[in-house]
PDB file of C-alpha atoms in Angstrom:
ATOM      1  CA  MET A   1      57.906  64.590 -73.634  1.00 47.00           C
ATOM      2  CA  ILE A   2      54.358  64.594 -72.310  1.00 48.00           C
ATOM      3  CA  ILE A   3      54.747  61.111 -70.752  1.00 47.00           C
ATOM      4  CA  SER A   4      57.933  62.049 -68.926  1.00 47.00           C
ATOM      5  CA  GLN A   5      56.320  65.223 -67.615  1.00 49.00           C
ATOM      6  CA  LEU A   6      53.362  63.200 -66.246  1.00 45.00           C
ATOM      7  CA  PHE A   7      55.655  60.785 -64.409  1.00 46.00           C
ATOM      8  CA  LEU A   8      57.913  63.552 -63.129  1.00 48.00           C
ATOM      9  CA  SER A   9      54.990  65.513 -61.728  1.00 49.00           C
ATOM     10  CA  GLY A  10      53.752  62.496 -59.735  1.00 52.00           C
ATOM     11  CA  PHE A  11      50.932  61.395 -62.042  1.00 49.00           C
ATOM     12  CA  PHE A  12      50.626  57.974 -63.543  1.00 49.00           C
ATOM     13  CA  CYS A  13      48.743  56.610 -66.469  1.00 49.00           C
ATOM     14  CA  LEU A  14      46.421  53.574 -66.406  1.00 51.00           C
ATOM     15  CA  VAL A  15      46.275  51.730 -69.677  1.00 49.00           C
ATOM     16  CA  PHE A  16      43.089  49.892 -70.534  1.00 49.00           C
ATOM     17  CA  ILE A  17      43.413  46.789 -72.704  1.00 49.00           C
ATOM     18  CA  PRO A  18      39.947  45.739 -73.949  1.00 53.00           C
ATOM     19  CA  ASN A  19      40.714  41.994 -74.320  1.00 54.00           C
ATOM     20  CA  LEU A  20      42.198  41.611 -70.835  1.00 49.00           C
ATOM     21  CA  ALA A  21      39.728  41.022 -67.991  1.00 50.00           C
ATOM     22  CA  PHE A  22      39.925  39.346 -64.611  1.00 50.00           C
ATOM     23  CA  GLY A  23      38.512  35.853 -64.668  1.00 51.00           C
ATOM     24  CA  SER A  24      38.862  35.464 -68.434  1.00 51.00           C
ATOM     25  CA  SER A  25      41.007  32.852 -70.028  1.00 56.00           C
ATOM     26  CA  ALA A  26      43.585  35.515 -70.731  1.00 59.00           C
ATOM     27  CA  LEU A  27      44.373  36.256 -67.057  1.00 66.00           C
ATOM     28  CA  THR A  28      43.178  34.785 -63.758  1.00 69.00           C
ATOM     29  CA  LEU A  29      43.935  36.507 -60.504  1.00 70.00           C
ATOM     30  CA  SER A  30      44.172  34.126 -57.536  1.00 74.00           C
ATOM     31  CA  VAL A  31      44.367  35.369 -53.949  1.00 75.00           C
ATOM     32  CA  PRO A  32      45.312  32.706 -51.377  1.00 75.00           C
ATOM     33  CA  GLN A  33      42.788  32.339 -48.547  1.00 74.00           C
ATOM     34  CA  PRO A  34      44.263  32.173 -45.027  1.00 69.00           C
ATOM     35  CA  ASP A  35      43.613  29.139 -42.843  1.00 70.00           C
ATOM     36  CA  PRO A  36      41.707  30.655 -39.879  1.00 62.00           C
ATOM     37  CA  VAL A  37      42.996  28.071 -37.423  1.00 64.00           C
ATOM     38  CA  LYS A  38      46.627  28.797 -38.279  1.00 69.00           C
ATOM     39  CA  GLU A  39      46.315  32.573 -38.122  1.00 68.00           C
ATOM     40  CA  VAL A  40      48.238  33.726 -35.049  1.00 64.00           C
ATOM     41  CA  TRP A  41      46.037  36.775 -34.535  1.00 70.00           C
ATOM     42  CA  ARG A  42      42.960  34.548 -34.022  1.00 74.00           C
ATOM     43  CA  TRP A  43      44.364  32.890 -30.872  1.00 82.00           C
ATOM     44  CA  GLN A  44      44.729  34.719 -27.564  1.00 88.00           C
ATOM     45  CA  VAL A  45      47.331  33.016 -25.390  1.00 91.00           C
ATOM     46  CA  PHE A  46      47.188  33.039 -21.584  1.00 94.00           C
ATOM     47  CA  SER A  47      50.026  32.159 -19.220  1.00 95.00           C
ATOM     48  CA  GLU A  48      51.168  32.727 -15.653  1.00 96.00           C
ATOM     49  CA  ARG A  49      51.778  36.401 -16.513  1.00 95.00           C
ATOM     50  CA  ASP A  50      48.033  36.793 -17.129  1.00 94.00           C
ATOM     51  CA  GLY A  51      46.928  34.963 -13.977  1.00 95.00           C
ATOM     52  CA  LEU A  52      46.743  31.301 -15.060  1.00 96.00           C
ATOM     53  CA  ALA A  53      48.178  29.094 -12.290  1.00 96.00           C
ATOM     54  CA  SER A  54      50.412  27.198 -14.736  1.00 96.00           C
ATOM     55  CA  VAL A  55      50.760  26.703 -18.484  1.00 96.00           C
ATOM     56  CA  ARG A  56      50.491  22.934 -17.911  1.00 97.00           C
ATOM     57  CA  VAL A  57      46.708  22.593 -18.183  1.00 97.00           C
ATOM     58  CA  ASP A  58      45.100  19.140 -17.845  1.00 96.00           C
ATOM     59  CA  ALA A  59      41.422  20.066 -18.215  1.00 97.00           C
ATOM     60  CA  ILE A  60      39.115  22.964 -19.040  1.00 97.00           C
ATOM     61  CA  ALA A  61      35.470  23.355 -18.019  1.00 97.00           C
ATOM     62  CA  GLN A  62      32.941  26.121 -18.488  1.00 95.00           C
ATOM     63  CA  GLU A  63      30.258  27.441 -16.205  1.00 89.00           C
ATOM     64  CA  GLU A  64      27.970  30.370 -16.790  1.00 87.00           C
ATOM     65  CA  GLY A  65      30.200  33.422 -16.884  1.00 88.00           C
ATOM     66  CA  SER A  66      33.613  31.805 -16.477  1.00 93.00           C
ATOM     67  CA  VAL A  67      36.058  29.127 -17.561  1.00 96.00           C
ATOM     68  CA  TRP A  68      37.966  26.854 -15.149  1.00 97.00           C
ATOM     69  CA  PHE A  69      41.457  25.413 -15.774  1.00 98.00           C
ATOM     70  CA  ALA A  70      42.915  22.373 -13.987  1.00 98.00           C
ATOM     71  CA  THR A  71      46.695  22.801 -13.821  1.00 98.00           C
ATOM     72  CA  ASP A  72      49.697  21.291 -12.065  1.00 97.00           C
ATOM     73  CA  GLU A  73      49.846  24.381  -9.818  1.00 97.00           C
ATOM     74  CA  GLY A  74      46.213  24.645  -8.720  1.00 97.00           C
ATOM     75  CA  VAL A  75      42.900  25.479 -10.369  1.00 97.00           C
ATOM     76  CA  SER A  76      42.247  28.833 -12.062  1.00 97.00           C
ATOM     77  CA  GLN A  77      38.984  30.563 -12.873  1.00 96.00           C
ATOM     78  CA  TYR A  78      38.753  33.218 -15.618  1.00 96.00           C
ATOM     79  CA  ASP A  79      35.626  35.334 -16.053  1.00 94.00           C
ATOM     80  CA  GLY A  80      36.829  37.116 -19.193  1.00 93.00           C
ATOM     81  CA  LEU A  81      38.371  39.940 -17.204  1.00 93.00           C
ATOM     82  CA  LEU A  82      39.824  38.669 -13.915  1.00 95.00           C
ATOM     83  CA  TRP A  83      41.668  35.522 -12.835  1.00 95.00           C
ATOM     84  CA  GLN A  84      41.214  33.711  -9.499  1.00 94.00           C
ATOM     85  CA  THR A  85      43.551  30.844  -8.615  1.00 95.00           C
ATOM     86  CA  TYR A  86      43.015  28.324  -5.813  1.00 95.00           C
ATOM     87  CA  THR A  87      45.933  26.357  -4.348  1.00 95.00           C
ATOM     88  CA  THR A  88      46.745  24.350  -1.230  1.00 95.00           C
ATOM     89  CA  ASP A  89      46.755  27.694   0.605  1.00 93.00           C
ATOM     90  CA  HIS A  90      42.985  27.798  -0.026  1.00 92.00           C
ATOM     91  CA  GLY A  91      42.442  24.239   1.182  1.00 93.00           C
ATOM     92  CA  LEU A  92      43.052  22.119  -1.921  1.00 95.00           C
ATOM     93  CA  PRO A  93      44.597  18.763  -0.970  1.00 95.00           C
ATOM     94  CA  SER A  94      47.142  18.970  -3.810  1.00 96.00           C
ATOM     95  CA  MET A  95      48.443  21.464  -6.352  1.00 97.00           C
ATOM     96  CA  GLU A  96      48.147  18.857  -9.124  1.00 98.00           C
ATOM     97  CA  ILE A  97      44.610  19.133 -10.473  1.00 98.00           C
ATOM     98  CA  HIS A  98      43.490  16.508 -13.013  1.00 98.00           C
ATOM     99  CA  THR A  99      39.925  17.625 -13.647  1.00 98.00           C
ATOM    100  CA  VAL A 100      37.493  20.401 -12.801  1.00 98.00           C
ATOM    101  CA  LEU A 101      33.694  20.168 -12.679  1.00 97.00           C
ATOM    102  CA  PRO A 102      31.643  23.356 -12.171  1.00 95.00           C
ATOM    103  CA  LEU A 103      27.958  22.712 -11.417  1.00 92.00           C
ATOM    104  CA  PRO A 104      24.992  24.929 -12.373  1.00 88.00           C
ATOM    105  CA  ASN A 105      24.385  25.836  -8.694  1.00 86.00           C
ATOM    106  CA  GLY A 106      27.851  27.407  -8.356  1.00 87.00           C
ATOM    107  CA  VAL A 107      29.538  24.489  -6.594  1.00 91.00           C
ATOM    108  CA  VAL A 108      32.850  23.476  -8.162  1.00 94.00           C
ATOM    109  CA  TRP A 109      34.531  20.071  -7.813  1.00 96.00           C
ATOM    110  CA  VAL A 110      38.139  19.187  -8.661  1.00 97.00           C
ATOM    111  CA  GLY A 111      39.968  15.872  -8.900  1.00 98.00           C
ATOM    112  CA  THR A 112      43.552  15.905  -7.625  1.00 98.00           C
ATOM    113  CA  THR A 113      46.391  13.509  -6.898  1.00 97.00           C
ATOM    114  CA  LYS A 114      45.320  13.586  -3.229  1.00 97.00           C
ATOM    115  CA  GLY A 115      41.544  13.271  -3.489  1.00 97.00           C
ATOM    116  CA  ALA A 116      38.534  15.204  -4.720  1.00 97.00           C
ATOM    117  CA  ALA A 117      37.622  18.630  -3.394  1.00 96.00           C
ATOM    118  CA  ARG A 118      34.447  20.684  -3.441  1.00 94.00           C
ATOM    119  CA  LEU A 119      34.522  24.474  -3.378  1.00 92.00           C
ATOM    120  CA  ARG A 120      32.317  25.556  -0.489  1.00 75.00           C
ATOM    121  CA  SER A 121      31.594  28.886  -2.115  1.00 63.00           C
ATOM    122  CA  ASN A 122      32.332  30.372  -5.489  1.00 53.00           C
ATOM    123  CA  PRO A 123      32.476  34.122  -4.949  1.00 54.00           C
ATOM    124  CA  GLY A 124      32.961  34.633  -8.679  1.00 53.00           C
ATOM    125  CA  ASN A 125      29.406  33.732  -9.662  1.00 48.00           C
ATOM    126  CA  GLY A 126      27.259  34.862  -6.729  1.00 45.00           C
ATOM    127  CA  ARG A 127      25.037  31.753  -7.005  1.00 40.00           C
ATOM    128  CA  SER A 128      26.663  29.586  -4.361  1.00 38.00           C
ATOM    129  CA  PRO A 129      24.446  28.015  -1.693  1.00 37.00           C
ATOM    130  CA  GLU A 130      27.002  28.883   0.976  1.00 39.00           C
ATOM    131  CA  VAL A 131      28.733  32.229   1.198  1.00 34.00           C
ATOM    132  CA  LEU A 132      32.063  32.685   2.949  1.00 35.00           C
ATOM    133  CA  GLN A 133      33.294  36.070   4.078  1.00 32.00           C
ATOM    134  CA  SER A 134      36.069  37.091   1.737  1.00 33.00           C
ATOM    135  CA  GLY A 135      39.298  38.357   3.180  1.00 30.00           C
ATOM    136  CA  LYS A 136      39.281  35.874   6.075  1.00 30.00           C
ATOM    137  CA  ASN A 137      41.814  33.108   6.431  1.00 32.00           C
ATOM    138  CA  THR A 138      39.276  30.359   5.679  1.00 42.00           C
ATOM    139  CA  ARG A 139      39.653  27.059   3.927  1.00 60.00           C
ATOM    140  CA  ASP A 140      37.422  27.245   0.876  1.00 84.00           C
ATOM    141  CA  TRP A 141      37.567  23.560  -0.130  1.00 91.00           C
ATOM    142  CA  GLU A 142      36.039  20.449   1.441  1.00 92.00           C
ATOM    143  CA  VAL A 143      38.275  17.431   0.743  1.00 94.00           C
ATOM    144  CA  PHE A 144      37.194  13.851   0.007  1.00 94.00           C
ATOM    145  CA  ASP A 145      39.855  11.115   0.015  1.00 95.00           C
ATOM    146  CA  THR A 146      40.303   7.461   0.985  1.00 96.00           C
ATOM    147  CA  ASP A 147      39.352   8.371   4.554  1.00 94.00           C
ATOM    148  CA  SER A 148      36.034   9.640   3.113  1.00 91.00           C
ATOM    149  CA  GLY A 149      35.403   6.449   1.123  1.00 93.00           C
ATOM    150  CA  LEU A 150      37.193   6.973  -2.214  1.00 96.00           C
ATOM    151  CA  PRO A 151      38.987   3.836  -3.477  1.00 97.00           C
ATOM    152  CA  SER A 152      42.095   5.965  -4.197  1.00 97.00           C
ATOM    153  CA  ASP A 153      43.222   9.529  -3.620  1.00 97.00           C
ATOM    154  CA  ASN A 154      44.240   9.896  -7.283  1.00 98.00           C
ATOM    155  CA  VAL A 155      41.032  11.276  -8.875  1.00 98.00           C
ATOM    156  CA  ALA A 156      41.380  11.447 -12.660  1.00 97.00           C
ATOM    157  CA  ASP A 157      37.862  12.533 -13.651  1.00 98.00           C
ATOM    158  CA  LEU A 158      34.521  13.636 -12.225  1.00 98.00           C
ATOM    159  CA  LEU A 159      30.955  13.493 -13.537  1.00 97.00           C
ATOM    160  CA  HIS A 160      27.689  15.041 -12.313  1.00 96.00           C
ATOM    161  CA  ASP A 161      24.657  12.892 -13.197  1.00 95.00           C
ATOM    162  CA  ARG A 162      20.946  13.743 -13.526  1.00 93.00           C
ATOM    163  CA  GLU A 163      20.242  12.606  -9.965  1.00 92.00           C
ATOM    164  CA  GLY A 164      22.781  15.104  -8.618  1.00 92.00           C
ATOM    165  CA  ARG A 165      25.396  12.508  -7.729  1.00 95.00           C
ATOM    166  CA  ILE A 166      29.126  13.008  -8.283  1.00 96.00           C
ATOM    167  CA  TRP A 167      31.028  10.138  -9.890  1.00 97.00           C
ATOM    168  CA  ALA A 168      34.789   9.944  -9.312  1.00 97.00           C
ATOM    169  CA  ALA A 169      37.127   7.954 -11.560  1.00 98.00           C
ATOM    170  CA  THR A 170      40.271   6.908  -9.687  1.00 97.00           C
ATOM    171  CA  ASP A 171      43.202   4.632 -10.427  1.00 96.00           C
ATOM    172  CA  SER A 172      41.592   2.000  -8.137  1.00 97.00           C
ATOM    173  CA  GLY A 173      38.003   2.093  -9.359  1.00 97.00           C
ATOM    174  CA  VAL A 174      34.956   4.336  -9.512  1.00 97.00           C
ATOM    175  CA  ALA A 175      33.063   5.844  -6.602  1.00 97.00           C
ATOM    176  CA  VAL A 176      29.791   7.777  -6.423  1.00 96.00           C
ATOM    177  CA  PHE A 177      28.907  10.504  -3.921  1.00 94.00           C
ATOM    178  CA  ASP A 178      25.195  11.063  -3.364  1.00 88.00           C
ATOM    179  CA  GLY A 179      25.631  14.450  -1.755  1.00 75.00           C
ATOM    180  CA  HIS A 180      24.218  13.355   1.593  1.00 66.00           C
ATOM    181  CA  SER A 181      26.989  11.292   3.056  1.00 52.00           C
TER     182      SER A 181
END
């Protein structure tokens, strides 16, 4: 009668068994540990809806304060809050970007299917040696292709060495730009 009254009034009873303890040979409680890489909530996904030029990303590079993404629809820069995308409308020779190379001085290089291109100014970081007036219909990118001395217009990768030179890997060989020519 007392037990049924306790349960009916919303109370419950905890029974203590002296020989039963967690971790003893009598009972072991095992809690599975999640795999942090497979946990969906640990990954933030970005797409065109967020500002990424395309979900087909070929390369990612980081500079101080932002991350750059080489896509098949241009190159996108994300500073953790805002997205900026550059396309052929901004002076890129091609929408298909294979590689992106941001330099410590704020200059950004990309390798495309139609040559390499150098961003004349990077308004996102404020450290660029050249500043363009925003809002004007200007071409932000300087293009380098076979007419400029590259062995091929298809630039697959770029490297900045200690001497400040830019190395371009193409499908017809490697070229180096010393920055003065």
